[in-house]
Short mmCIF file of C-alpha atoms and ligand atoms in Angstrom, two decimals:
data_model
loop_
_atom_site.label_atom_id
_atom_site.label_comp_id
_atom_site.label_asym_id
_atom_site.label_seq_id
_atom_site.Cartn_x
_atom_site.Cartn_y
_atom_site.Cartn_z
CA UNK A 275 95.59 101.21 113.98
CA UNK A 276 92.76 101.27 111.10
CA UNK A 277 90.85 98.68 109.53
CA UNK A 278 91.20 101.04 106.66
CA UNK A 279 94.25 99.65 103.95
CA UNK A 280 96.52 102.15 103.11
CA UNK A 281 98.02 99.42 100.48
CA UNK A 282 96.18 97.16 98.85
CA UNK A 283 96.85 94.80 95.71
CA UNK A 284 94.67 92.29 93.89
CA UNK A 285 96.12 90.38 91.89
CA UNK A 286 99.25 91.45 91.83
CA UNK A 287 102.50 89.98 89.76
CA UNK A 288 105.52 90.75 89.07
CA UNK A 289 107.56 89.12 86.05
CA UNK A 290 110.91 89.57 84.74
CA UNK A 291 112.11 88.67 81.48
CA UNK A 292 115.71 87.16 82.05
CA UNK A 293 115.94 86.37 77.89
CA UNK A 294 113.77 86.07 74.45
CA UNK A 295 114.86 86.52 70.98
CA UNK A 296 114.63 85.34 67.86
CA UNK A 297 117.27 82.10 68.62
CA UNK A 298 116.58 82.09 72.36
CA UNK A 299 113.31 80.54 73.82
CA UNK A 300 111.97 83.17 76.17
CA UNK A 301 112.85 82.81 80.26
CA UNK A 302 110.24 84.76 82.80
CA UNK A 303 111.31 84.86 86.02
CA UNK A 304 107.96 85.02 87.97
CA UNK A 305 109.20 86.95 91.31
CA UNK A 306 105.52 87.70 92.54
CA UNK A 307 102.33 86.18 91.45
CA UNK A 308 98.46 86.70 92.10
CA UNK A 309 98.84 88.77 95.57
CA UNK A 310 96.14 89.51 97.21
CA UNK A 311 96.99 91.63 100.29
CA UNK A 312 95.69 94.69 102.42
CA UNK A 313 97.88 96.74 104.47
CA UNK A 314 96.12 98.20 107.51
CA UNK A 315 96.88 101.53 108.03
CA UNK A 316 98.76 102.55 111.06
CA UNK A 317 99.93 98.61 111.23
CA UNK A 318 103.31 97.43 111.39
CA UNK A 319 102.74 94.49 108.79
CA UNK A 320 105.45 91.99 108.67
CA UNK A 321 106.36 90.09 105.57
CA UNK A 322 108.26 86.50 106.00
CA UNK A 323 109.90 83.73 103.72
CA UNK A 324 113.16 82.01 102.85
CA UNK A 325 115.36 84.39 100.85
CA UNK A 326 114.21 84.19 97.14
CA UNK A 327 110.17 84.06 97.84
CA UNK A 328 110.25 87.75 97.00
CA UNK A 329 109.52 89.40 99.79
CA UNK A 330 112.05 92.05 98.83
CA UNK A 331 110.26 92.32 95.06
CA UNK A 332 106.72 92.61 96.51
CA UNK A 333 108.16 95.38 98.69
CA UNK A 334 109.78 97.53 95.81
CA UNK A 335 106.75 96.70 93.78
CA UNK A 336 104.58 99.07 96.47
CA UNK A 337 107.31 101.59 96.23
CA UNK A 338 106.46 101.33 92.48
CA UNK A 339 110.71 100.68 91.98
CA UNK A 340 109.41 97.70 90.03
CA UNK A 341 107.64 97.73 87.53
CA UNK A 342 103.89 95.72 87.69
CA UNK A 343 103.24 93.28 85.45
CA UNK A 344 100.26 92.18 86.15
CA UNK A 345 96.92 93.57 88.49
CA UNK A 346 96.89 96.45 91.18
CA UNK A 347 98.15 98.38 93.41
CA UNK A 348 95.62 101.16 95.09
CA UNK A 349 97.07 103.43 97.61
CA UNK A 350 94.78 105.37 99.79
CA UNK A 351 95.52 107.83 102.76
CA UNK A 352 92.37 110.16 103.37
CA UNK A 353 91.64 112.40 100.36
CA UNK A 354 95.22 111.19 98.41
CA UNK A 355 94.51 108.33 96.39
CA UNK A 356 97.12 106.45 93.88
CA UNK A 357 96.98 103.58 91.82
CA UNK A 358 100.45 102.23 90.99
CA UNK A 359 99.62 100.13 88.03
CA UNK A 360 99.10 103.01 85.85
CA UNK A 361 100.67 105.98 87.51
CA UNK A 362 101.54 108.86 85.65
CA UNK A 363 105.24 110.31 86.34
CA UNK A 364 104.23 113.34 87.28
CA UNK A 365 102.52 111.27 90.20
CA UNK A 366 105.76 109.76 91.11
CA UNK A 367 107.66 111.73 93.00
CA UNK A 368 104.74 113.25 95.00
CA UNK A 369 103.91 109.11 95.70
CA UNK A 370 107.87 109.13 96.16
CA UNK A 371 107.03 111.68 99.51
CA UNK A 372 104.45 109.17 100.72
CA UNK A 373 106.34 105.75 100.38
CA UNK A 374 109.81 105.56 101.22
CA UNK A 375 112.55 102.48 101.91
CA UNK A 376 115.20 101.95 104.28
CA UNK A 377 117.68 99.93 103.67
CA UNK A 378 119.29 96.51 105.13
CA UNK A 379 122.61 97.69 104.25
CA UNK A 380 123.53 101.13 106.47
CA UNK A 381 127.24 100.80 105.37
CA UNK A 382 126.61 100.62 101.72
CA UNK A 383 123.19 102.71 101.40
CA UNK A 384 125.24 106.20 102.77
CA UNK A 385 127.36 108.19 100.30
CA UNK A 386 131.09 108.50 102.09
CA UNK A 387 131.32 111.90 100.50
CA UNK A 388 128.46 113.43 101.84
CA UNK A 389 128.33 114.85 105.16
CA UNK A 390 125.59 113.67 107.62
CA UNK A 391 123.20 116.72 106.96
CA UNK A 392 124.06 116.78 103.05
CA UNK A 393 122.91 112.42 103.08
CA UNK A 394 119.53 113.55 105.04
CA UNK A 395 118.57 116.91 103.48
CA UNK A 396 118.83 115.27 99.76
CA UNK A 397 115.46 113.94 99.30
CA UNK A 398 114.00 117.32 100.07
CA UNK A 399 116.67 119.17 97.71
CA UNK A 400 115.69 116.27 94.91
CA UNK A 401 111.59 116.03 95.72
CA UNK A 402 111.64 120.26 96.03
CA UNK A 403 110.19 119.97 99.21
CA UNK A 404 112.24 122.93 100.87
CA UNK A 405 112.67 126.11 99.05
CA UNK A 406 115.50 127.29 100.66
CA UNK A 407 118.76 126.26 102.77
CA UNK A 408 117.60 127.49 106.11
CA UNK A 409 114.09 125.60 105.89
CA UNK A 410 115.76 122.84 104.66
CA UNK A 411 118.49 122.66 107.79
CA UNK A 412 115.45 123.14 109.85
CA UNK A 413 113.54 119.98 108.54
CA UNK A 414 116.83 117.92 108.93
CA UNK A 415 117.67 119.06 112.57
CA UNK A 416 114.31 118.14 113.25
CA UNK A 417 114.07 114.36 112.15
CA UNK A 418 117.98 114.15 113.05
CA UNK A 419 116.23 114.71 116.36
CA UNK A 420 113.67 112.96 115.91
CA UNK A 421 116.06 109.88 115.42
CA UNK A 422 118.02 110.67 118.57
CA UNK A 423 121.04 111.60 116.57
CA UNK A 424 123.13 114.51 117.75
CA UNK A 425 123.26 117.80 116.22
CA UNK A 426 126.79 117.78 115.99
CA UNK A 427 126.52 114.75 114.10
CA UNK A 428 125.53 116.26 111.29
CA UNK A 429 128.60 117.87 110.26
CA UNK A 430 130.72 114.04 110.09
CA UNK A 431 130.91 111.89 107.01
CA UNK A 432 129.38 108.49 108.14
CA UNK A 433 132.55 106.74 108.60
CA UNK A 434 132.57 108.39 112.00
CA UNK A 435 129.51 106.20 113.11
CA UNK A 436 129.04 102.77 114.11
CA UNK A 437 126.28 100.63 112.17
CA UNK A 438 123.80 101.45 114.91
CA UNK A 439 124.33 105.26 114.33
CA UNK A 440 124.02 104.37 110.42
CA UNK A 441 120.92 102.99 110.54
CA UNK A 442 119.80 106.00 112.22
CA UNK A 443 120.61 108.48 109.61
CA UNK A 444 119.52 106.06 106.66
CA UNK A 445 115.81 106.07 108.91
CA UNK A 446 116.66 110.10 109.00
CA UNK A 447 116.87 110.42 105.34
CA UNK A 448 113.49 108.18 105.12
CA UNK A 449 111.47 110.17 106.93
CA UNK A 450 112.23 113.59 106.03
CA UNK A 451 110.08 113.55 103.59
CA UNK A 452 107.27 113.08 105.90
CA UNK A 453 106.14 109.77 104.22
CA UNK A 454 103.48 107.80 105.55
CA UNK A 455 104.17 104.50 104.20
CA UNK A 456 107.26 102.88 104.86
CA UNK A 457 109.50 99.19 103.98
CA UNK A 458 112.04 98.74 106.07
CA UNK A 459 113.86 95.89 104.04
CA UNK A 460 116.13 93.87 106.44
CA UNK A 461 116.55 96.88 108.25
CA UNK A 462 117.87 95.34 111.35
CA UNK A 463 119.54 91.92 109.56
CA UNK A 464 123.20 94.16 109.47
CA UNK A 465 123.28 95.14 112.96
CA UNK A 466 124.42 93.47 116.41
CA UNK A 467 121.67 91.91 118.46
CA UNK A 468 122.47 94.58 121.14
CA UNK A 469 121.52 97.12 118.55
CA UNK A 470 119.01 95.52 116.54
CA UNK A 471 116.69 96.20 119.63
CA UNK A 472 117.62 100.06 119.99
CA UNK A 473 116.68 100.54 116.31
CA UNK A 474 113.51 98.58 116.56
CA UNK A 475 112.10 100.47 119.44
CA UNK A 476 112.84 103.58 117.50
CA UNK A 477 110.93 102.75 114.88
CA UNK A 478 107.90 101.42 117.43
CA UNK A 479 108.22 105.11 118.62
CA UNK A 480 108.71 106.73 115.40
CA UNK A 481 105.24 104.78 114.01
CA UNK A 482 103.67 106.20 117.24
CA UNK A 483 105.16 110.32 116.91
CA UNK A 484 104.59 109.92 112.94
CA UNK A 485 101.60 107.80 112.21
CA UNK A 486 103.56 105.80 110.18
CA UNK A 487 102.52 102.45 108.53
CA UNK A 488 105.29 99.68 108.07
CA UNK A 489 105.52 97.06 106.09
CA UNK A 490 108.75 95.16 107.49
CA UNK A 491 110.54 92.47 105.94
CA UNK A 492 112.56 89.87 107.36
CA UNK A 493 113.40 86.55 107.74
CA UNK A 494 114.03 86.36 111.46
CA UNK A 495 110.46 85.77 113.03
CA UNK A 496 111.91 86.26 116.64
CA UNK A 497 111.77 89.81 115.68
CA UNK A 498 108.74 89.74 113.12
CA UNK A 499 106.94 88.37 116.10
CA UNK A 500 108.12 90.97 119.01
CA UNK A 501 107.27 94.00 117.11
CA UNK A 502 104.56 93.29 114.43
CA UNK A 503 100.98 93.24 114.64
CA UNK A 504 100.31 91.56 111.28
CA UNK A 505 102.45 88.98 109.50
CA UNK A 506 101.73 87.54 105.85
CA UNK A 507 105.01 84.65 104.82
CA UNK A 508 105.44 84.40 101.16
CA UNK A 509 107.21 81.29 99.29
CA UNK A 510 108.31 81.56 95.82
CA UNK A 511 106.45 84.84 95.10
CA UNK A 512 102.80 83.34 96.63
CA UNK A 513 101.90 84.53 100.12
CA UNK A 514 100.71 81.49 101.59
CA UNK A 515 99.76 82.15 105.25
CA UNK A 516 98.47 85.96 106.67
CA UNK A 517 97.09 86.24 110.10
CA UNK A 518 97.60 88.65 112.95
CA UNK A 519 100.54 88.22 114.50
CA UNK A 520 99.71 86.36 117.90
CA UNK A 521 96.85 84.24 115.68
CA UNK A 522 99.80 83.48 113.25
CA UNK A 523 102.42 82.34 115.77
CA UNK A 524 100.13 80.65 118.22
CA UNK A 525 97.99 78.77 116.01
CA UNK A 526 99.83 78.62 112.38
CA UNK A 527 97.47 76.35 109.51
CA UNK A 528 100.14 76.08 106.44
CA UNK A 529 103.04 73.65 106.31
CA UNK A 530 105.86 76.04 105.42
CA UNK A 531 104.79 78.55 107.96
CA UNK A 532 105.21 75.36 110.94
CA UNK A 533 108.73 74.96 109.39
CA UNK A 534 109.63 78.03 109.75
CA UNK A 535 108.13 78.95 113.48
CA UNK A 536 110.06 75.11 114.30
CA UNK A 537 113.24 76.57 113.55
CA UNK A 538 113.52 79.48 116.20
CA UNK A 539 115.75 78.53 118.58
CA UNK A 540 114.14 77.92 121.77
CA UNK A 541 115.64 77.86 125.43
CA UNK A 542 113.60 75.17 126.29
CA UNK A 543 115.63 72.41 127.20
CA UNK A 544 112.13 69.94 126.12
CA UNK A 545 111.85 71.63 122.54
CA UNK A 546 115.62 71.47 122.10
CA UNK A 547 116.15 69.38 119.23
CA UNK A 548 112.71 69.56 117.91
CA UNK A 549 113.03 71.72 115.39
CA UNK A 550 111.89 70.45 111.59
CA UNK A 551 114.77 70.64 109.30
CA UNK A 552 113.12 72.61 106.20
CA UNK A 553 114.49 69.78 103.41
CA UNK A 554 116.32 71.16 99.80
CA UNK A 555 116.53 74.30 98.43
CA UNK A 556 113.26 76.20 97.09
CA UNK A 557 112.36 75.56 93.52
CA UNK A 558 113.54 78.31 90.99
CA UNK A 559 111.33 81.15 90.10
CA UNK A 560 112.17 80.55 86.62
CA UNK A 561 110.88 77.28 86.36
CA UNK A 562 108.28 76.62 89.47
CA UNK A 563 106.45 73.25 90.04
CA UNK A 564 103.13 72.53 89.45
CA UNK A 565 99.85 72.73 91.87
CA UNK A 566 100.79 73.72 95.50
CA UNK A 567 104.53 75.54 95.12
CA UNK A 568 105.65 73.61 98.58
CA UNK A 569 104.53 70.55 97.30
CA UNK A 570 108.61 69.53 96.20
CA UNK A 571 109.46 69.80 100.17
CA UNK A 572 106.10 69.26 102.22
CA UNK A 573 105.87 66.10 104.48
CA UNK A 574 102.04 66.61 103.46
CA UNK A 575 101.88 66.40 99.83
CA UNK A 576 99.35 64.11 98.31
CA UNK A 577 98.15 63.98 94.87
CA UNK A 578 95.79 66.68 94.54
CA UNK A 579 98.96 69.33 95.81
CA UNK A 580 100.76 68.16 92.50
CA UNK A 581 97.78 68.94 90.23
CA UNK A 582 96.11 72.30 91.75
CA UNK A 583 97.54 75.62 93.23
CA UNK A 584 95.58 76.28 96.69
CA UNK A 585 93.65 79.31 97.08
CA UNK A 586 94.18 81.46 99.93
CA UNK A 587 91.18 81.35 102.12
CA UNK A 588 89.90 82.24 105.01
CA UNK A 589 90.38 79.76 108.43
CA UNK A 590 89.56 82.12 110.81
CA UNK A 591 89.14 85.59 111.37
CA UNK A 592 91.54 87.50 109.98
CA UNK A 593 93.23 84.48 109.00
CA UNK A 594 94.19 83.39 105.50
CA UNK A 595 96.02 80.18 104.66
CA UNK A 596 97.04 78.65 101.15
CA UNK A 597 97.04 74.90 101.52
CA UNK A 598 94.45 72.17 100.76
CA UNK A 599 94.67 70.11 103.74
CA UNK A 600 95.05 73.14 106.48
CA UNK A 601 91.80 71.73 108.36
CA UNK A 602 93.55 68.50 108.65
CA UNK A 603 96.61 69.35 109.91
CA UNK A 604 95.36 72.33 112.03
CA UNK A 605 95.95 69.92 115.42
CA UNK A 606 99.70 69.40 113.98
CA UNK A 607 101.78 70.98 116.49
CA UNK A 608 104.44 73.68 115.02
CA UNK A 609 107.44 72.10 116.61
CA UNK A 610 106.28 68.20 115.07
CA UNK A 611 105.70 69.30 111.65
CA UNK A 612 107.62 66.86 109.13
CA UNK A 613 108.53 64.60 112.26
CA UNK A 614 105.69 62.72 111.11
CA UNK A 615 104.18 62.48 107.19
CA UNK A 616 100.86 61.38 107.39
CA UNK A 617 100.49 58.00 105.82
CA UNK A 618 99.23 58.34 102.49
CA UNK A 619 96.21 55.70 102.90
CA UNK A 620 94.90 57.66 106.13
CA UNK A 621 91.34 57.88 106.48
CA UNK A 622 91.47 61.50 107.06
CA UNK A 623 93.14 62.38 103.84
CA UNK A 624 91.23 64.90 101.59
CA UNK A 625 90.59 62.56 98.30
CA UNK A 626 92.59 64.03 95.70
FE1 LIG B 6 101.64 70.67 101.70
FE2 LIG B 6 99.65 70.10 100.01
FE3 LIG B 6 99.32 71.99 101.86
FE4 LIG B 6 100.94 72.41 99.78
S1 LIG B 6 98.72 72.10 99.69
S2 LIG B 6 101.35 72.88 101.90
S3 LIG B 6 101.82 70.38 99.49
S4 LIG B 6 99.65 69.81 102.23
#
């Protein structure tokens, strides 16, 4: 892996406007706001949060499937260099070859009409990558290999596979295009435990054969934390914690980031039980509270979280947390967060 970021956005937002006319006051639904965030490249970067933080928006906006509202996105890979903000569409699809997706869904992201080969060998057909049928059958029988499905397979339509096999040929029809970049979205969420592993240590290998850089979303940090090497966890569109991904589980500074390491189940018959229940529902996008974003459901929260947003900054190396009181609480152990709020007259309290 490189120090080097193959991804990299400052400042990055990403609004939608839900309503707004002339009788109807306007409704922006702020889905990602002010990121700041490198990819390494070569990494396999995990990305964390509660459904609705906008993991899956931040993800799409590096595919440039969203649109940016606001700040940048710089891709860089060697002498190819693209800035997503203002990229021409005569850019696109050649970015489109370097940064592809695969899906959560491998039932509903295949085409039951097409045949296996027909599913994989469209992205070259629709980028013009291959200029003719045999080169094209030759590219697709090599990342069909690749992806240790069968040659025969390629003839079947996919209701012939199981979601294991799926998964396989929706990775297949990623990488043909020889990307670089990829998000795998949930790719794993669909599938049996038993199989979730298989399709993880294919894409371990596939990074390795390829040189690929990930950027892999989920919200299951057992598997965040057995395969990635870098983990940022985003709540209500802010990332508020990044840190390699020992650092991250073995020493985690912000609030929301304790809740959610508390709640992997553990075998251990003393941490059974204590596991902080993350309290209500996270705030709406449309309408998001005022100073620290966590501040509606952290044991923590003291005046000054109300007033002012926390800036990520650095607490270690490599390690970025969003949270005023993360020196404080540093000696908080993961599994105790919330068991016991810190009592608002405490000498140690940061004044507000
Ligand atoms: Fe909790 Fe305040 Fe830290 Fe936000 S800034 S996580 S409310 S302690």
């Amino acid at each position: 892996m490189s120090n080097k970021p193959l991804i990299s956005a400052r400042d990055l937002s990403v609004h939608f406007n839900l309503r707004g006319g002339l009788f109807t006051p306007k409704l922006v639904l702020k889905a990602v706001e002010a990121i700041n965030l490198d990819i390494p490249k070569g990494s396999f970067f995990g990305l964390v949060g509660e459904s609705g933080s906008g993991k899956t928006t931040l993800g799409r906006a590096f595919l440039k499937a969203n649109h940016i509202s606001r700040g940048s996105v710089h891709y860089a890979d060697g002498e190819v260099e693209y800035d997503l903000q203002d990229m021409p569409k005569s850019d696109l699809t050649e970015y489109r070859k370097r940064a592809q997706l695969i899906f959560q869904d491998p039932y509903a992201a295949l085409s039951p009409r097409m045949t296996v080969r027909d599913i994989i060998a469209e992205p070259l057909e629709v980028m013009g990558i291959t200029k003719t049928r045999e080169e094209t059958d030759e590219r697709v029988r090599e990342i069909a290999d690749r992806c240790r499905l069968n040659l025969e397979h390629l003839r079947r339509f996919p209701h012939a596979f199981s979601g294991g096999q799926r998964q396989r040929i929706s990775i297949a029809r990623a990488l043909v295009s020889s990307p670089r970049f990829v998000v795998a979205d949930e790719s794993v969420a669909a599938l049996d435990v038993s199989i979730q592993a298989d399709i993880l240590n294919l894409l371990k290998s596939l990074q390795k054969e390829l040189g690929l850089t990930y950027l892999f979303i989920s919200h299951d940090l057992s598997v965040v934390a057995h395969i990635c090497d870098h983990v940022a966890v985003m709540y209500l569109g802010r990332l508020v914690e990044t840190a390699p991904t020992r650092e991250l589980f073995s020493a985690p500074r912000h609030p929301y980031t304790k809740a959610l390491l508390s709640a992997i189940p553990s075998l251990d018959p003393d941490n059974a039980g204590n596991t902080q229940k993350l309290e209500g529902e996270i705030p709406s996008p449309t309408n998001p509270p005022p100073g620290c974003k966590f501040h509606t459901r952290c044991p923590f929260a003291i005046d000054i979280c109300k007033r002012e947003e926390p800036k990520l900054e650095t607490s270690g190396k490599e390690h970025d947390v969003a949270c005023h009181r993360w020196k404080e609480l540093a000696d908080e152990p993961a599994r105790a967060v919330g068991k016991k709020p810190v009592n608002k007259k405490s000498k140690n309290r940061t004044k507000a």
